[in-house]
Coordinates of C-alpha atoms and ligand atoms in Angstrom, one line a residue:
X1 CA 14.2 87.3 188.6
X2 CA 15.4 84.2 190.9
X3 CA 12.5 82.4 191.8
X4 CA 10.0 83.7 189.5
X5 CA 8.0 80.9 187.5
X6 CA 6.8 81.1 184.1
X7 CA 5.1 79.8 181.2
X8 CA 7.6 79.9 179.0
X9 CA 8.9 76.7 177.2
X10 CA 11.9 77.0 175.0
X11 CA 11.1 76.2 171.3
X12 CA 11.7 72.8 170.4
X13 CA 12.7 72.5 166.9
X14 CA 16.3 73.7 166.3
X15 CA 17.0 73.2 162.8
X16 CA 20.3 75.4 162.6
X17 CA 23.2 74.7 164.1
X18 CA 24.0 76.9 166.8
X19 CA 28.0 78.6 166.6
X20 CA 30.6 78.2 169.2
X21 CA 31.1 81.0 170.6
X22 CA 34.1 83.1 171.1
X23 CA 36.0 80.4 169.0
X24 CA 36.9 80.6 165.0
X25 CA 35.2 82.7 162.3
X26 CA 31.3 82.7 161.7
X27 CA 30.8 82.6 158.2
X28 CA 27.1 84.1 158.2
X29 CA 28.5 87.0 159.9
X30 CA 30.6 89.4 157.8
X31 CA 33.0 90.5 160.5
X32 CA 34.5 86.9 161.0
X33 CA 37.3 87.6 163.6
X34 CA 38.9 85.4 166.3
X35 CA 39.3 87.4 169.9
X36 CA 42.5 88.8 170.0
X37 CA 43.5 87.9 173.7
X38 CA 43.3 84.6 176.0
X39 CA 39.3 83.8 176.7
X40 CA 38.3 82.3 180.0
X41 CA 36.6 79.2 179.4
X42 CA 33.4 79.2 179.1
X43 CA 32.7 76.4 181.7
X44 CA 35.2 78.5 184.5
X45 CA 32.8 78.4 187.7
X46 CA 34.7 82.0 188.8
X47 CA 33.1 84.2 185.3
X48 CA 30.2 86.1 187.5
X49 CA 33.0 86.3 190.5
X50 CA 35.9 87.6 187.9
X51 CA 33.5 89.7 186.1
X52 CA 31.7 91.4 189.1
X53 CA 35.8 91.8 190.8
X54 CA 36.7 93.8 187.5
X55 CA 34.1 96.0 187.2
X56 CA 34.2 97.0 190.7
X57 CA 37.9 97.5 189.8
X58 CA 37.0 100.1 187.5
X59 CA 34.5 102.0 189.2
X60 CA 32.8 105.1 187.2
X61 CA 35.8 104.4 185.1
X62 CA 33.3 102.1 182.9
X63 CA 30.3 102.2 181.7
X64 CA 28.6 99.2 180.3
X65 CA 25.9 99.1 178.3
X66 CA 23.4 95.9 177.0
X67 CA 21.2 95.7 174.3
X68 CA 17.8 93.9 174.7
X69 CA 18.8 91.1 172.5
X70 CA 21.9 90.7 174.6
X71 CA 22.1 86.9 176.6
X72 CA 21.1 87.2 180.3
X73 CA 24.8 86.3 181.3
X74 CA 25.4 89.7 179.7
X75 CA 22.7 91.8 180.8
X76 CA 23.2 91.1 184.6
X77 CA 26.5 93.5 184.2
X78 CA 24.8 95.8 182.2
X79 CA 24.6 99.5 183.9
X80 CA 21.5 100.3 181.3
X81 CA 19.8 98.4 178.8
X82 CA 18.1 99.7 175.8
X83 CA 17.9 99.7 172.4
X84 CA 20.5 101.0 170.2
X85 CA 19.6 104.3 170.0
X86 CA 19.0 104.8 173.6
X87 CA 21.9 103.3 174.4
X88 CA 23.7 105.6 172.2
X89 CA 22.4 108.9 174.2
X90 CA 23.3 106.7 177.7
X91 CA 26.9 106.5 176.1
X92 CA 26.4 110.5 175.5
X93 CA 25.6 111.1 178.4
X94 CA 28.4 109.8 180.5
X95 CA 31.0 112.2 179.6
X96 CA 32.8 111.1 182.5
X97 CA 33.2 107.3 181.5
X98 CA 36.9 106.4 180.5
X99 CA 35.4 103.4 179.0
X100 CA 31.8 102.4 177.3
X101 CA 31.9 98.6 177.1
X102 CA 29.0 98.1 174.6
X103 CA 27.6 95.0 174.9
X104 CA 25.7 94.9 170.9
X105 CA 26.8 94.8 167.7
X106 CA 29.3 96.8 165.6
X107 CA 26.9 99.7 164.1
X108 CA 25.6 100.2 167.4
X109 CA 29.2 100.7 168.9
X110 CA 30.1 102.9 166.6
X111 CA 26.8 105.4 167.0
X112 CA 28.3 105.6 170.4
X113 CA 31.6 106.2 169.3
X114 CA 30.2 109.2 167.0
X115 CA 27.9 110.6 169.8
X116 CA 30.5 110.2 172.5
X117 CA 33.7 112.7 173.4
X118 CA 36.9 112.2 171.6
X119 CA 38.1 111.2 175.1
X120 CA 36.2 108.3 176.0
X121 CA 36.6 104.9 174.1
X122 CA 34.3 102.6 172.7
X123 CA 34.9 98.9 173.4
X124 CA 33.3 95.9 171.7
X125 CA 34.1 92.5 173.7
X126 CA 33.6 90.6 170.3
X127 CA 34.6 92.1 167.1
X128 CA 32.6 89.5 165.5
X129 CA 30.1 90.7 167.0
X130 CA 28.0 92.4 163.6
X131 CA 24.3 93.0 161.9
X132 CA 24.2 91.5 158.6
X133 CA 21.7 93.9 158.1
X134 CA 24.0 96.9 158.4
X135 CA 26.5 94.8 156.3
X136 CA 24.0 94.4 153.5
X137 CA 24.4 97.8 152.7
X138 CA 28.5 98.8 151.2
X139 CA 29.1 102.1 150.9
X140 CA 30.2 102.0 147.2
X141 CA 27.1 99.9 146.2
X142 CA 25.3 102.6 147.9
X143 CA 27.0 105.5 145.7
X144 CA 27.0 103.4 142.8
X145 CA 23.2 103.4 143.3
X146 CA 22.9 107.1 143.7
X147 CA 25.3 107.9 140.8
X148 CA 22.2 105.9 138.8
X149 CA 19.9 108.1 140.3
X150 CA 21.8 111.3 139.4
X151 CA 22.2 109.8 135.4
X152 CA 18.5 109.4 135.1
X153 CA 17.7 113.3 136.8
X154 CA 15.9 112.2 139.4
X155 CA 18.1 112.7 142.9
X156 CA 17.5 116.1 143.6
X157 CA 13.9 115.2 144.2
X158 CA 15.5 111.8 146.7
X159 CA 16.0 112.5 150.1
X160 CA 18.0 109.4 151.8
X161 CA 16.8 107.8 155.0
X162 CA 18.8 105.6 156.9
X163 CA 17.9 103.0 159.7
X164 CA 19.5 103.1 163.0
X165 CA 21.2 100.0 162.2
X166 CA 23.1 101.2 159.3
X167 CA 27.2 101.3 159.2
X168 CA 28.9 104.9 160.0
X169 CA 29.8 104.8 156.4
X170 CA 26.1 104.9 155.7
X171 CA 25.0 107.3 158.1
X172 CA 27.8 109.5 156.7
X173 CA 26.7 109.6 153.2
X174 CA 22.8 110.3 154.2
X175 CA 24.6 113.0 155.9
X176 CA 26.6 114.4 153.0
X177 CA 23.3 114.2 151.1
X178 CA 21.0 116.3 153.5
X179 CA 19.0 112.7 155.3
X180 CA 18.2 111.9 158.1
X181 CA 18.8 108.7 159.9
X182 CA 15.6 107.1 162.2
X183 CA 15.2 104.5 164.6
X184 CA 12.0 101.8 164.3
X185 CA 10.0 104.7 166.8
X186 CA 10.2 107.7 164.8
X187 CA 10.4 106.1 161.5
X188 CA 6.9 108.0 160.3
X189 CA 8.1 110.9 161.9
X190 CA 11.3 110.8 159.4
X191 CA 9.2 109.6 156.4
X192 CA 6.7 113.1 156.9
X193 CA 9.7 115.1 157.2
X194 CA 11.7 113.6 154.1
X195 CA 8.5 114.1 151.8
X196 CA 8.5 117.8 152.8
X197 CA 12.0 118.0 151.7
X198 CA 11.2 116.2 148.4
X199 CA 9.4 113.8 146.6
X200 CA 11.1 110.5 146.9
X201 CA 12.5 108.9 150.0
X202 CA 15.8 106.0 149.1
X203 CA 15.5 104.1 152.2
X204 CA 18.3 102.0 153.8
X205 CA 19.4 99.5 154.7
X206 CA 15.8 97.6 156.0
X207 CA 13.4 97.2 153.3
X208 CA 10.5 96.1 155.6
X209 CA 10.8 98.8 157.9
X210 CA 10.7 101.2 154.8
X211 CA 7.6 99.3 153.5
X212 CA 5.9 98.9 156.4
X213 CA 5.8 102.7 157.7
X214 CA 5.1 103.5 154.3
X215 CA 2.2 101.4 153.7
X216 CA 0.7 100.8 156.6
X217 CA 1.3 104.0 158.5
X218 CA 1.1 106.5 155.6
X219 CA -1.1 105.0 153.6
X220 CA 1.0 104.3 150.4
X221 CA 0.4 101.4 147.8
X222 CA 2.5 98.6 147.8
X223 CA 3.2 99.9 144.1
X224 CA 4.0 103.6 145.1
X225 CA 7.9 101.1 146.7
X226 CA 10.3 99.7 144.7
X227 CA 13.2 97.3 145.5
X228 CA 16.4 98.2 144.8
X229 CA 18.4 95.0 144.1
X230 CA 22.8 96.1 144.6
X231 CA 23.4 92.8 143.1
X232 CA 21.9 93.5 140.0
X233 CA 22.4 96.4 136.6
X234 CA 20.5 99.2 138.3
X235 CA 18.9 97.6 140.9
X236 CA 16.9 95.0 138.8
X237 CA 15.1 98.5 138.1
X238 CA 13.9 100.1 134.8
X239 CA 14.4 103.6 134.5
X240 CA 10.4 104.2 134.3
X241 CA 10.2 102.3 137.2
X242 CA 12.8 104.9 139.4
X243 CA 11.4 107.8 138.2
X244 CA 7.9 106.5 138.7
X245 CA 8.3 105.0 142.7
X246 CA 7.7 107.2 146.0
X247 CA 10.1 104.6 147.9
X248 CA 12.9 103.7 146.6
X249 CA 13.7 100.4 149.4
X250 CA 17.3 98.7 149.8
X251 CA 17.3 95.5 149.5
X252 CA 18.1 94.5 153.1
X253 CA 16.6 92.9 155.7
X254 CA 17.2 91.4 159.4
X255 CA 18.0 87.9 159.3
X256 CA 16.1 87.3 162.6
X257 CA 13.0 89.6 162.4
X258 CA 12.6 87.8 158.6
X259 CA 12.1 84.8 159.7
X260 CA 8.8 85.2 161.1
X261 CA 5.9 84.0 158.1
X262 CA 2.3 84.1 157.8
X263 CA 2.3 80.4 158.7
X264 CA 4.1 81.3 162.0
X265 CA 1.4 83.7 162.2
X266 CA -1.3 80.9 161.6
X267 CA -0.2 78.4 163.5
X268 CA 0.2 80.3 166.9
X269 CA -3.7 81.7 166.4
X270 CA -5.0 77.9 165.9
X271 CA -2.7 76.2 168.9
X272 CA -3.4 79.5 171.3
X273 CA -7.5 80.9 171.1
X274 CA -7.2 84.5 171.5
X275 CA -3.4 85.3 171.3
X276 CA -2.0 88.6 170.6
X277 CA 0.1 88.5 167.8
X278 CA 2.9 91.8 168.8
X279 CA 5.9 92.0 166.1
X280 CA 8.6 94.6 165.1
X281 CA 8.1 96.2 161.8
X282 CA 11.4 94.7 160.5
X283 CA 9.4 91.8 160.0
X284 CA 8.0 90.8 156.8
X285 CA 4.8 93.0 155.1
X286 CA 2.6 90.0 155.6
X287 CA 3.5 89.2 158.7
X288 CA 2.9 93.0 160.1
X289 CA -0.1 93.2 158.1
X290 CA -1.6 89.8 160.1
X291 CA -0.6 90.8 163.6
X292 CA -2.8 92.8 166.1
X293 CA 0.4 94.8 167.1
X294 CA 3.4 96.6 165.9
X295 CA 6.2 98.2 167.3
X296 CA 10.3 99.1 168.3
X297 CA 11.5 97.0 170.6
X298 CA 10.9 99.6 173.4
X299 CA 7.2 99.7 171.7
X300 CA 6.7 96.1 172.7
X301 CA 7.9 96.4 176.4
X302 CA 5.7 98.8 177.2
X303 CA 2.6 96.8 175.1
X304 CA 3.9 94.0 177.6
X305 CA 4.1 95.7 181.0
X306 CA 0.6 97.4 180.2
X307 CA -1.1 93.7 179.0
X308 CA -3.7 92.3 181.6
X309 CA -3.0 89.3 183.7
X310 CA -4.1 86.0 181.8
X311 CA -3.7 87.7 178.3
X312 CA -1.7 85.5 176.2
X313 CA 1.3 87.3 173.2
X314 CA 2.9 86.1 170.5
X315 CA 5.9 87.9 170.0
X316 CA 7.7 88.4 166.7
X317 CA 11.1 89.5 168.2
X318 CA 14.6 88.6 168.9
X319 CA 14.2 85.4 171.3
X320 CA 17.0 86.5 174.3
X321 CA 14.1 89.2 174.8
X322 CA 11.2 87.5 174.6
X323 CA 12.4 85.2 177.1
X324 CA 13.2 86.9 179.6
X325 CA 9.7 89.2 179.0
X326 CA 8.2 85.9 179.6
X327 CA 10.0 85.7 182.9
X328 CA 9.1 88.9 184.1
X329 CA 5.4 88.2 183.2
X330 CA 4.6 85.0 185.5
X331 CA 0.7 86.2 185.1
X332 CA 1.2 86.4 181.4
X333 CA 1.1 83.6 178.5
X334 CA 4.0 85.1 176.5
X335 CA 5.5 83.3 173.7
X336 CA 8.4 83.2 170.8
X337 CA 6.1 83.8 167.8
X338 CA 7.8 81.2 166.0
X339 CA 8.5 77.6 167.1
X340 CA 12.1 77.5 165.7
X341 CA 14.7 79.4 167.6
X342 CA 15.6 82.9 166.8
X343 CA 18.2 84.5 168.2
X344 CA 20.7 87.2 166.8
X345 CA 23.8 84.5 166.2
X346 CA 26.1 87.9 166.3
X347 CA 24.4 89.4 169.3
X348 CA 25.1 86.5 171.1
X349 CA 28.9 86.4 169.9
X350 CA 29.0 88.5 173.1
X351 CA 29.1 86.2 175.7
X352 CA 30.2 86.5 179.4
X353 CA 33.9 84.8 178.7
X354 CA 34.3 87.9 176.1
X355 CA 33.2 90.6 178.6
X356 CA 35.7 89.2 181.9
X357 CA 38.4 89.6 179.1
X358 CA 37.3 92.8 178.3
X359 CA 37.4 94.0 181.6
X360 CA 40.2 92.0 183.2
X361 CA 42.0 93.4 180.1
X362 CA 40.8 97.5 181.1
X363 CA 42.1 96.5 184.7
X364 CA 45.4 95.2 183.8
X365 CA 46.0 98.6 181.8
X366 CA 45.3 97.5 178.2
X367 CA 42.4 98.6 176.0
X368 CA 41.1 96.4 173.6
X369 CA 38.8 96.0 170.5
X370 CA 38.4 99.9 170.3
X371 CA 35.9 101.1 167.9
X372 CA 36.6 104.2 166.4
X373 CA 35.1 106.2 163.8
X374 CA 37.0 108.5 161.5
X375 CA 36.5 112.6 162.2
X376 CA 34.8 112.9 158.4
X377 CA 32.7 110.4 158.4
X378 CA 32.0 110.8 162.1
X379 CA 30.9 114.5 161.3
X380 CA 28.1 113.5 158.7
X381 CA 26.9 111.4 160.7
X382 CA 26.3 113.4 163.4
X383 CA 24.3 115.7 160.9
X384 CA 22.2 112.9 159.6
X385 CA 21.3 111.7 163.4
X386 CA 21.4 115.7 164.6
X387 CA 18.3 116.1 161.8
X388 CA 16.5 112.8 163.1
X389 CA 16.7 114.9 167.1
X390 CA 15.1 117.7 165.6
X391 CA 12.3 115.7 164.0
X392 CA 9.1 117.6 164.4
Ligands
SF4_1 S1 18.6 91.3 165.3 FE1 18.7 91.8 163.1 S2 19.1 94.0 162.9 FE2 19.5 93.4 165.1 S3 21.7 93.0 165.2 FE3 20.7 91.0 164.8 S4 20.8 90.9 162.5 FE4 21.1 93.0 163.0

């Protein structure tokens, strides 16, 4: 992209404090870990040089993959980008890869790790490096919940749906229950299939995701949902209120898509005549509800590759991507939906001092920050996302 001009102007107003990285614990994420091993510096001139030697080191040895919200120090090394579930299936299909360096966050490392052979290992550069979304939903809150739903005679007509970016331990437990997991693509396509299975859907961990399929893509009320609160004596729910609802939502969200609001929404139509507003469905329900577009991140690509010259989008997504859609749109007006920075703080816990560790540290003969995922719970799992492959 050297060379390439562009409209985009970095937001101005910062109001949150941006982490060091590599350094200390982050107490908004829920991993909090230090690195291990000796980091570079971040300001050593030789990172692209000591991070291009290592890799060519290892050959077809490793296999490194970057998200879409990764930083662009990142994604320069990256040997396929995607989101996580594509990313996942790259993994799968590089049986010959000693090593996937995944360059994302903790769930999506250990999809890989489940879809992957029990030969190859699955390396995150930052264990830090997590979704509160995926942390908002705990296993035993999760059982606790359908233990309530059992009590009141209700969960044989539940099906459990889990997002992509859900723990292992989730996935497992959809599993064990006959789910299915689904990605932000093929959500619909695992809402019609869990309502011909039965008559209530639990859905986890993303309530706006849930809500927004279910509303705006099947044509549910806004009442037919319910939110189940963990925090709370049965959710915050009455018992009428369970036995009454279609979706039963978790009471998660992403901490980046949720920022967006209606005013964001506002503001960009008035200061930009004839913007396209273009956000991803984990953004709020009135925020989906007042853009022209929705759609996975892979969904909004595509809307942008396909836009004419001169059009002008707001985009309601994670800010490393926007930007550099922005760069590879020179004939474009595309813009951060919001005016306050957005970026995934634990996405961007991977950094390029963590990934010449990483790979200096594969070189030199030791393996480090190995996710792994246990064979029981890696096994349900694999049925929950084996059901969301054979979606109809
Ligand atoms: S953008 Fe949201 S869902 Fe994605 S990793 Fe960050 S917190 Fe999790």
């Amino acid at each position: 992209m050297a060379g390439v001009t562009s409209t985009w102007t970095e937001p101005s107003n910062t109001p949150l404090t941006l982490l060091l990285l590599g350094k200390g614990t982050d107490p908004a994420s829920e991993r909090g870990v230090d690195c291990p091993g000796d980091l570079p510096a971040p300001s050593d001139p030789d990172l692209v040089a000591r991070a291009t030697a290592a890799k060519a080191a290892l050959g077809d040895r490793v296999f490194v993959l970057g998200h879409h919200y990764q930083r662009d120090e990142v994604i320069q090394f990256a040997d396929v980008t995607g989101d996580s579930f594509k990313l996942a299936q790259q993994a799968a299909a590089r049986p010959d890869a000693e090593f996937i360096v995944f360059c994302g966050v903790h769930f999506m490392a250990e999809s890989a790790d489940i879809l992957t052979q029990p030969s190859q290992r699955v390396i995150l550069p930052d264990l830090a490096a997590g979704c509160s979304m995926a942390d908002m939903a705990v296993l035993g809150q999760v059982e606790t919940a359908w233990e309530h739903f059992q009590d009141l005679g209700i969960v044989d007509q539940i099906v459990p749906v889990t997002y992509m970016n859900s723990s292992a331990d989730i996935k497992g437990f959809v599993g064990r229950n006959s789910g299915v997991v689904c990605t932000s693509s093929n959500a619909k396509r695992a809402l019609d299939w869990s309502f011909e299975q039965g008559s209530k859907v639990f859905f986890l961990p993303d309530q706006h995701l849930g809500r927004n399929t279910a509303v705006l893509e099947m044509g549910f009320d806004l009442d037919d949902c319910v939110l189940y609160d963990p925090h709370k004596p049965n959710g915050g729910l009455t018992d009428e209120q369970l036995i009454d609802a279609r979706m039963i939502l978790w009471r998660g969200h992403c901490s980046v898509h949720g920022r967006f609001t209606i005013d964001s929404v506002r503001e960009v139509r008035e200061r930009v005549p004839g913007v396209n507003v273009l956000v991803h469905p984990e953004c709020r329900h009135e925020v989906v509800r007042a853009a022209d577009q929705v759609g996975s991140t892979e969904y909004i690509i595509r809307a942008l590759d396909a836009a004419p010259a001169g059009s002008a989008w707001a985009v309601g997504t994670e800010l490393n991507l926007v930007r550099r859609l922005a760069l590879a749109h020179p004939d474009k007006q595309v813009m951060f939906l919001d005016r306050t920075v957005c970026y995934c703080s634990t996405m961007n816990r991977i950094d390029l001092p963590h990934l010449v560790w990483t790979l200096e540290e594969l070189v030199a003969g030791r393996v480090p920050n190995v996710i792994t995922v246990d064979e029981k719970t890696a096994h349900e799992a694999r049925i929950a996302l084996d059901q969301m492959l054979a979606l109809p």
